[in-house]
């Protein structure tokens, strides 16, 4: 068998410039795509868990004050397969008694979200509750505090010329200035 001659260094550089010696490795797929099937199977088997409740807790509990002082911590599967899960709620201080009195209503609302019979009991744990980020009311416009334009002030004074000089006229001037500043 006849051996093929090795390429010269210049030929080797040219060959390597055209062709790589190893194939390029593809990057791994995004983790979300790789885990989505497994997460879906786990969600079907174990349910959504307390994170699904925590995200919608004020909406589920329907009492803003109570939602501010309670927080779902975890869902516990009881020993033995019988019955539904236990929802552990962290409650701030004196609200524990209030939550205990409303336990049936809270369970009914939670089961509307997680499915009928998903949660059968509440376990109340007292402790500090993290403050919830609430949507802020729309910001009010800042009132203009500077004086009105001279022409606008003159128009306002002309409109009140016929009014007698008394506290009512002063109050009307003040009201007129504030209305004209806002508009």
Coordinates of C-alpha atoms in Angstrom, one line a residue:
X1 CA 0.0 0.0 0.0
X2 CA 1.3 3.3 -1.0
X3 CA 1.4 6.0 1.6
X4 CA 0.1 9.4 0.8
X5 CA 2.6 12.2 1.4
X6 CA 1.9 14.5 4.3
X7 CA 0.9 18.1 3.4
X8 CA 3.4 20.8 3.6
X9 CA 3.0 23.4 6.4
X10 CA 1.5 25.9 4.0
X11 CA -1.0 23.3 2.7
X12 CA -1.9 22.3 6.3
X13 CA -2.7 26.0 7.1
X14 CA -4.9 26.2 4.0
X15 CA -6.7 23.0 4.9
X16 CA -7.4 24.1 8.4
X17 CA -8.6 27.5 7.2
X18 CA -11.2 25.7 5.0
X19 CA -12.2 22.9 7.3
X20 CA -12.3 22.4 11.1
X21 CA -10.9 19.3 12.6
X22 CA -13.8 18.9 15.1
X23 CA -17.5 19.7 14.5
X24 CA -18.9 22.7 16.3
X25 CA -20.9 21.8 19.4
X26 CA -24.4 23.1 19.5
X27 CA -25.3 25.1 22.6
X28 CA -27.6 23.4 25.1
X29 CA -31.3 24.2 24.8
X30 CA -32.8 26.8 27.1
X31 CA -33.5 25.3 30.5
X32 CA -37.2 26.3 30.4
X33 CA -37.8 24.2 27.3
X34 CA -35.9 21.2 28.8
X35 CA -37.8 21.4 32.1
X36 CA -41.3 22.3 30.9
X37 CA -42.3 18.7 30.4
X38 CA -41.0 17.6 33.8
X39 CA -42.6 20.6 35.5
X40 CA -45.9 19.9 33.9
X41 CA -45.9 16.3 35.1
X42 CA -45.0 17.3 38.6
X43 CA -47.7 20.0 38.6
X44 CA -50.2 17.4 37.5
X45 CA -49.1 15.0 40.2
X46 CA -48.5 17.4 43.2
X47 CA -50.5 20.5 42.3
X48 CA -49.4 24.1 41.9
X49 CA -48.3 24.6 45.5
X50 CA -48.3 27.6 47.7
X51 CA -46.6 29.9 45.1
X52 CA -49.7 29.8 43.0
X53 CA -51.7 30.8 46.1
X54 CA -49.2 33.5 47.2
X55 CA -49.4 35.2 43.8
X56 CA -53.1 35.6 44.0
X57 CA -53.6 35.6 47.8
X58 CA -55.3 39.0 48.1
X59 CA -57.7 38.0 45.3
X60 CA -58.4 34.6 46.9
X61 CA -58.9 35.9 50.5
X62 CA -61.1 38.8 49.3
X63 CA -60.5 40.8 52.5
X64 CA -57.7 43.3 52.0
X65 CA -56.9 43.7 55.7
X66 CA -56.8 39.9 56.3
X67 CA -54.7 39.4 53.1
X68 CA -52.2 41.9 54.5
X69 CA -51.7 39.9 57.7
X70 CA -51.7 36.4 56.3
X71 CA -49.4 34.5 53.9
X72 CA -49.7 30.9 52.5
X73 CA -46.5 29.1 53.4
X74 CA -46.8 25.5 52.2
X75 CA -49.1 22.7 51.3
X76 CA -48.6 19.5 53.3
X77 CA -49.7 16.1 52.2
X78 CA -51.0 14.2 55.3
X79 CA -49.6 10.8 56.2
X80 CA -51.5 8.1 54.5
X81 CA -53.1 8.9 51.1
X82 CA -56.5 9.6 52.6
X83 CA -57.9 13.2 52.5
X84 CA -56.7 16.4 51.0
X85 CA -53.7 18.6 51.8
X86 CA -53.1 20.9 54.8
X87 CA -52.5 24.6 54.0
X88 CA -50.0 26.2 56.4
X89 CA -50.8 29.9 56.8
X90 CA -48.5 32.3 58.5
X91 CA -50.6 34.8 60.4
X92 CA -49.4 38.0 62.0
X93 CA -50.2 38.1 65.8
X94 CA -53.7 38.7 66.9
X95 CA -55.2 37.9 63.5
X96 CA -54.8 34.2 64.2
X97 CA -58.1 34.1 66.1
X98 CA -59.8 35.9 63.2
X99 CA -58.4 33.5 60.7
X100 CA -59.5 30.5 62.8
X101 CA -63.1 31.8 62.9
X102 CA -63.0 32.2 59.1
X103 CA -61.2 28.9 58.3
X104 CA -64.2 27.3 56.5
X105 CA -64.6 30.3 54.2
X106 CA -60.9 30.5 53.5
X107 CA -60.8 26.8 52.7
X108 CA -63.7 27.2 50.3
X109 CA -62.0 30.0 48.5
X110 CA -58.7 28.1 48.3
X111 CA -60.4 25.1 46.9
X112 CA -62.0 27.2 44.2
X113 CA -58.5 27.9 43.0
X114 CA -56.8 24.5 43.6
X115 CA -59.8 22.3 42.9
X116 CA -62.5 20.8 45.0
X117 CA -61.2 18.9 48.0
X118 CA -57.5 19.9 47.4
X119 CA -57.2 21.4 50.9
X120 CA -59.1 20.0 53.8
X121 CA -57.5 21.8 56.8
X122 CA -55.7 24.9 57.8
X123 CA -52.6 25.0 60.0
X124 CA -52.1 28.5 61.5
X125 CA -48.6 29.5 62.4
X126 CA -48.1 32.9 64.1
X127 CA -45.2 35.0 62.9
X128 CA -44.3 38.2 61.0
X129 CA -45.7 38.4 57.5
X130 CA -43.7 40.0 54.7
X131 CA -45.3 43.2 53.5
X132 CA -47.0 42.7 50.1
X133 CA -46.2 45.0 47.2
X134 CA -49.5 46.7 46.4
X135 CA -50.2 48.8 43.4
X136 CA -49.9 52.4 44.3
X137 CA -52.8 54.8 43.6
X138 CA -52.2 57.1 40.6
X139 CA -50.0 60.0 41.5
X140 CA -51.7 63.3 41.9
X141 CA -50.7 66.3 39.9
X142 CA -48.7 68.8 41.9
X143 CA -50.5 72.0 42.3
X144 CA -48.9 75.1 40.8
X145 CA -48.0 77.4 43.6
X146 CA -46.8 80.4 41.6
X147 CA -48.8 83.5 40.9
X148 CA -51.3 83.6 38.0
X149 CA -50.5 85.5 34.8
X150 CA -51.3 89.2 35.0
X151 CA -54.0 89.0 32.3
X152 CA -55.7 86.1 34.0
X153 CA -55.6 87.8 37.5
X154 CA -57.1 90.9 35.9
X155 CA -60.0 88.9 34.4
X156 CA -60.6 87.3 37.8
X157 CA -60.7 90.7 39.5
X158 CA -63.0 92.1 36.9
X159 CA -65.4 89.3 37.3
X160 CA -65.7 90.0 41.0
X161 CA -65.8 93.9 40.8
X162 CA -69.6 94.0 41.6
X163 CA -69.2 91.8 44.7
X164 CA -69.0 93.8 48.0
X165 CA -65.7 93.9 49.9
X166 CA -66.1 91.3 52.6
X167 CA -64.7 87.8 53.5
X168 CA -66.9 86.2 50.8
X169 CA -65.1 88.2 48.1
X170 CA -61.7 87.2 49.4
X171 CA -62.8 83.5 49.5
X172 CA -64.0 83.7 46.0
X173 CA -60.7 85.3 44.8
X174 CA -58.8 82.5 46.5
X175 CA -61.1 79.8 45.0
X176 CA -60.8 81.4 41.6
X177 CA -57.0 81.4 41.7
X178 CA -56.8 77.8 42.8
X179 CA -59.2 76.7 40.0
X180 CA -57.3 78.7 37.4
X181 CA -54.0 77.2 38.5
X182 CA -55.2 73.6 38.1
X183 CA -56.9 74.2 34.8

